[in-house]
Amino acid sequence: MKQKTEQEAYLTLAALCAQSEHCQWEMLEKMRRWQLDDAAQARVMQRLTKERFVDDERYARAFVNDKVRYNRWGRRKVEQALWQKHIADDISQRVLDEVNDEEYLNALRPLLQQKRRTTKAANNYELNQKLLRFALSRGFTYDLIRQCIEVNDGDE
Protein backbone atom coordinates (compact mmCIF):
# COMPACT_ATOMS: atom_id res chain seq x y z
CA MET A 1 0.00 0.00 0.00
CA LYS A 2 1.26 3.43 -1.00
CA GLN A 3 2.31 5.74 1.81
CA LYS A 4 0.11 8.83 2.09
CA THR A 5 0.96 12.35 3.14
CA GLU A 6 -0.82 13.86 6.12
CA GLN A 7 -3.01 16.01 3.85
CA GLU A 8 -3.91 13.05 1.59
CA ALA A 9 -4.82 10.98 4.64
CA TYR A 10 -7.01 13.77 5.98
CA LEU A 11 -8.83 14.23 2.67
CA THR A 12 -9.34 10.49 2.14
CA LEU A 13 -10.68 9.98 5.67
CA ALA A 14 -12.89 13.07 5.57
CA ALA A 15 -14.46 11.81 2.32
CA LEU A 16 -14.95 8.38 3.86
CA CYS A 17 -16.62 9.85 6.95
CA ALA A 18 -18.87 12.03 4.81
CA GLN A 19 -20.29 8.85 3.25
CA SER A 20 -20.91 6.86 6.43
CA GLU A 21 -20.21 6.82 10.16
CA HIS A 22 -16.78 5.65 11.29
CA CYS A 23 -15.17 5.50 14.71
CA GLN A 24 -11.77 6.86 15.76
CA TRP A 25 -10.26 3.40 15.97
CA GLU A 26 -11.15 2.62 12.32
CA MET A 27 -9.55 5.87 11.19
CA LEU A 28 -6.38 5.20 13.20
CA GLU A 29 -6.18 1.68 11.74
CA LYS A 30 -6.31 3.08 8.22
CA MET A 31 -3.59 5.63 8.99
CA ARG A 32 -1.41 2.88 10.50
CA ARG A 33 -1.74 0.89 7.28
CA TRP A 34 -0.69 4.00 5.34
CA GLN A 35 2.38 4.17 7.62
CA LEU A 36 1.60 7.68 8.82
CA ASP A 37 3.76 8.61 11.82
CA ASP A 38 2.09 8.92 15.23
CA ALA A 39 2.27 12.72 15.38
CA ALA A 40 0.60 13.05 11.97
CA GLN A 41 -2.06 10.50 12.99
CA ALA A 42 -2.81 12.54 16.09
CA ARG A 43 -3.10 15.78 14.10
CA VAL A 44 -5.38 14.22 11.48
CA MET A 45 -7.54 12.60 14.19
CA GLN A 46 -7.79 15.89 16.08
CA ARG A 47 -8.88 17.69 12.93
CA LEU A 48 -11.44 15.00 12.01
CA THR A 49 -13.02 15.14 15.48
CA LYS A 50 -12.91 18.94 15.70
CA GLU A 51 -14.69 19.19 12.35
CA ARG A 52 -17.13 16.50 13.51
CA PHE A 53 -16.31 14.01 10.75
CA VAL A 54 -15.60 11.49 13.50
CA ASP A 55 -17.74 11.28 16.63
CA ASP A 56 -17.63 7.98 18.53
CA GLU A 57 -20.95 8.59 20.28
CA ARG A 58 -22.74 9.37 17.02
CA TYR A 59 -21.06 6.32 15.48
CA ALA A 60 -22.16 4.11 18.39
CA ARG A 61 -25.78 5.30 18.06
CA ALA A 62 -25.87 4.49 14.35
CA PHE A 63 -24.10 1.16 14.90
CA VAL A 64 -26.43 0.05 17.71
CA ASN A 65 -29.50 1.12 15.75
CA ASP A 66 -28.39 -0.83 12.64
CA LYS A 67 -27.37 -3.98 14.50
CA VAL A 68 -30.56 -4.20 16.59
CA ARG A 69 -33.02 -3.25 13.84
CA TYR A 70 -31.54 -4.83 10.74
CA ASN A 71 -29.15 -7.56 11.89
CA ARG A 72 -31.37 -8.47 14.85
CA TRP A 73 -28.55 -8.61 17.38
CA GLY A 74 -29.12 -8.64 21.12
CA ARG A 75 -27.46 -6.29 23.60
CA ARG A 76 -24.57 -8.62 24.47
CA LYS A 77 -23.48 -9.09 20.86
CA VAL A 78 -23.72 -5.35 20.12
CA GLU A 79 -21.77 -4.59 23.31
CA GLN A 80 -19.03 -7.00 22.22
CA ALA A 81 -18.84 -5.46 18.74
CA LEU A 82 -18.53 -1.94 20.19
CA TRP A 83 -15.77 -3.16 22.48
CA GLN A 84 -13.92 -4.58 19.46
CA LYS A 85 -14.20 -1.17 17.79
CA HIS A 86 -12.59 0.39 20.90
CA ILE A 87 -15.62 2.54 21.72
CA ALA A 88 -15.26 3.91 25.27
CA ASP A 89 -17.30 1.97 27.86
CA ASP A 90 -19.15 5.05 29.08
CA ILE A 91 -20.29 5.83 25.52
CA SER A 92 -21.33 2.28 24.67
CA GLN A 93 -23.21 1.81 27.96
CA ARG A 94 -25.03 5.14 27.56
CA VAL A 95 -26.03 4.34 23.97
CA LEU A 96 -27.06 0.76 24.77
CA ASP A 97 -29.16 1.96 27.72
CA GLU A 98 -31.13 4.15 25.29
CA VAL A 99 -32.45 1.03 23.53
CA ASN A 100 -35.47 -0.25 25.43
CA ASP A 101 -36.39 -3.91 25.89
CA GLU A 102 -39.32 -3.54 23.49
CA GLU A 103 -36.92 -2.90 20.58
CA TYR A 104 -34.95 -6.05 21.41
CA LEU A 105 -38.20 -8.01 21.71
CA ASN A 106 -39.33 -6.68 18.31
CA ALA A 107 -36.08 -8.01 16.84
CA LEU A 108 -36.17 -11.31 18.74
CA ARG A 109 -39.80 -12.40 18.23
CA PRO A 110 -39.73 -12.78 14.42
CA LEU A 111 -36.26 -14.32 14.65
CA LEU A 112 -37.51 -17.02 17.04
CA GLN A 113 -40.70 -17.62 15.03
CA GLN A 114 -38.62 -18.16 11.91
CA LYS A 115 -36.18 -20.43 13.74
CA ARG A 116 -39.03 -22.39 15.35
CA ARG A 117 -40.38 -23.34 11.90
CA THR A 118 -37.03 -24.73 10.71
CA THR A 119 -35.86 -26.43 13.91
CA LYS A 120 -36.36 -30.16 14.37
CA ALA A 121 -36.90 -31.39 17.91
CA ALA A 122 -38.34 -34.48 19.60
CA ASN A 123 -40.49 -32.42 21.99
CA ASN A 124 -41.30 -28.89 23.15
CA TYR A 125 -38.60 -28.90 25.82
CA GLU A 126 -35.88 -29.79 23.31
CA LEU A 127 -37.21 -27.21 20.84
CA ASN A 128 -37.17 -24.50 23.51
CA GLN A 129 -33.59 -25.40 24.49
CA LYS A 130 -32.49 -25.08 20.86
CA LEU A 131 -34.28 -21.75 20.50
CA LEU A 132 -32.74 -20.54 23.76
CA ARG A 133 -29.21 -21.42 22.62
CA PHE A 134 -29.84 -19.79 19.23
CA ALA A 135 -31.08 -16.54 20.80
CA LEU A 136 -28.18 -16.47 23.29
CA SER A 137 -25.76 -16.83 20.38
CA ARG A 138 -27.37 -13.76 18.82
CA GLY A 139 -26.57 -11.82 21.99
CA PHE A 140 -30.00 -11.61 23.59
CA THR A 141 -30.34 -11.69 27.35
CA TYR A 142 -31.89 -14.68 29.08
CA ASP A 143 -34.86 -12.74 30.51
CA LEU A 144 -35.88 -11.40 27.08
CA ILE A 145 -35.55 -14.86 25.52
CA ARG A 146 -37.72 -16.39 28.27
CA GLN A 147 -40.43 -13.80 27.60
CA CYS A 148 -40.53 -14.74 23.91
CA ILE A 149 -40.32 -18.50 24.39
CA GLU A 150 -43.01 -18.53 27.09
CA VAL A 151 -45.27 -16.37 24.93
CA ASN A 152 -44.75 -18.79 22.04
CA ASP A 153 -45.60 -21.76 24.30
CA GLY A 154 -48.90 -20.08 25.06
CA ASP A 155 -49.65 -19.65 21.34
CA GLU A 156 -49.67 -23.34 20.58
XYZ file of C-alpha atoms in Angstrom:
156
model
C 0.000 0.000 0.000
C 1.257 3.428 -0.998
C 2.314 5.736 1.810
C 0.105 8.826 2.085
C 0.958 12.348 3.139
C -0.818 13.858 6.120
C -3.009 16.008 3.850
C -3.913 13.054 1.589
C -4.819 10.982 4.638
C -7.014 13.770 5.981
C -8.832 14.233 2.666
C -9.341 10.495 2.140
C -10.678 9.976 5.670
C -12.894 13.067 5.570
C -14.457 11.812 2.322
C -14.952 8.375 3.863
C -16.617 9.854 6.953
C -18.866 12.028 4.812
C -20.289 8.853 3.248
C -20.906 6.856 6.426
C -20.209 6.823 10.155
C -16.783 5.648 11.288
C -15.165 5.496 14.714
C -11.772 6.858 15.760
C -10.265 3.398 15.973
C -11.152 2.618 12.322
C -9.547 5.874 11.187
C -6.384 5.199 13.200
C -6.176 1.678 11.744
C -6.308 3.082 8.215
C -3.591 5.630 8.992
C -1.409 2.881 10.496
C -1.744 0.886 7.284
C -0.686 3.995 5.339
C 2.382 4.169 7.619
C 1.605 7.683 8.816
C 3.759 8.607 11.817
C 2.094 8.919 15.227
C 2.265 12.722 15.376
C 0.604 13.054 11.968
C -2.063 10.503 12.986
C -2.808 12.540 16.095
C -3.100 15.784 14.100
C -5.383 14.217 11.481
C -7.543 12.601 14.188
C -7.789 15.892 16.079
C -8.883 17.693 12.925
C -11.437 15.003 12.014
C -13.016 15.135 15.485
C -12.910 18.936 15.700
C -14.693 19.194 12.348
C -17.130 16.499 13.505
C -16.310 14.012 10.754
C -15.601 11.491 13.496
C -17.737 11.278 16.629
C -17.633 7.978 18.533
C -20.946 8.591 20.276
C -22.745 9.370 17.019
C -21.064 6.321 15.477
C -22.156 4.107 18.385
C -25.776 5.300 18.060
C -25.872 4.488 14.349
C -24.100 1.156 14.902
C -26.434 0.046 17.712
C -29.502 1.121 15.745
C -28.392 -0.834 12.643
C -27.374 -3.978 14.505
C -30.558 -4.200 16.595
C -33.021 -3.252 13.839
C -31.539 -4.832 10.741
C -29.149 -7.557 11.888
C -31.374 -8.467 14.851
C -28.552 -8.612 17.380
C -29.117 -8.637 21.124
C -27.463 -6.295 23.595
C -24.569 -8.623 24.473
C -23.480 -9.088 20.860
C -23.717 -5.350 20.118
C -21.772 -4.595 23.306
C -19.034 -7.002 22.216
C -18.836 -5.458 18.740
C -18.533 -1.935 20.189
C -15.774 -3.163 22.482
C -13.922 -4.585 19.464
C -14.199 -1.174 17.794
C -12.589 0.387 20.895
C -15.616 2.544 21.724
C -15.260 3.905 25.273
C -17.304 1.968 27.860
C -19.153 5.046 29.080
C -20.287 5.833 25.519
C -21.332 2.275 24.667
C -23.210 1.809 27.958
C -25.027 5.141 27.561
C -26.032 4.339 23.970
C -27.062 0.756 24.769
C -29.156 1.955 27.715
C -31.132 4.149 25.288
C -32.447 1.033 23.534
C -35.472 -0.250 25.431
C -36.391 -3.912 25.889
C -39.320 -3.541 23.487
C -36.919 -2.905 20.580
C -34.951 -6.048 21.410
C -38.198 -8.010 21.714
C -39.326 -6.676 18.310
C -36.081 -8.011 16.844
C -36.166 -11.311 18.737
C -39.800 -12.396 18.229
C -39.735 -12.785 14.418
C -36.261 -14.315 14.655
C -37.512 -17.021 17.036
C -40.704 -17.623 15.031
C -38.619 -18.160 11.914
C -36.175 -20.430 13.737
C -39.031 -22.393 15.352
C -40.382 -23.339 11.900
C -37.033 -24.731 10.705
C -35.859 -26.432 13.908
C -36.360 -30.161 14.371
C -36.896 -31.386 17.913
C -38.339 -34.480 19.598
C -40.491 -32.424 21.993
C -41.298 -28.887 23.146
C -38.601 -28.899 25.821
C -35.875 -29.793 23.310
C -37.214 -27.207 20.838
C -37.172 -24.495 23.509
C -33.593 -25.400 24.487
C -32.490 -25.078 20.862
C -34.284 -21.747 20.504
C -32.743 -20.538 23.760
C -29.212 -21.419 22.616
C -29.842 -19.792 19.233
C -31.083 -16.536 20.803
C -28.185 -16.473 23.293
C -25.756 -16.831 20.378
C -27.370 -13.759 18.820
C -26.573 -11.824 21.994
C -30.004 -11.609 23.591
C -30.345 -11.695 27.353
C -31.894 -14.681 29.084
C -34.857 -12.736 30.510
C -35.881 -11.404 27.076
C -35.554 -14.860 25.521
C -37.716 -16.391 28.271
C -40.432 -13.799 27.597
C -40.527 -14.740 23.914
C -40.323 -18.499 24.388
C -43.008 -18.528 27.093
C -45.273 -16.367 24.926
C -44.747 -18.793 22.040
C -45.600 -21.758 24.302
C -48.902 -20.075 25.061
C -49.651 -19.649 21.343
C -49.666 -23.336 20.578
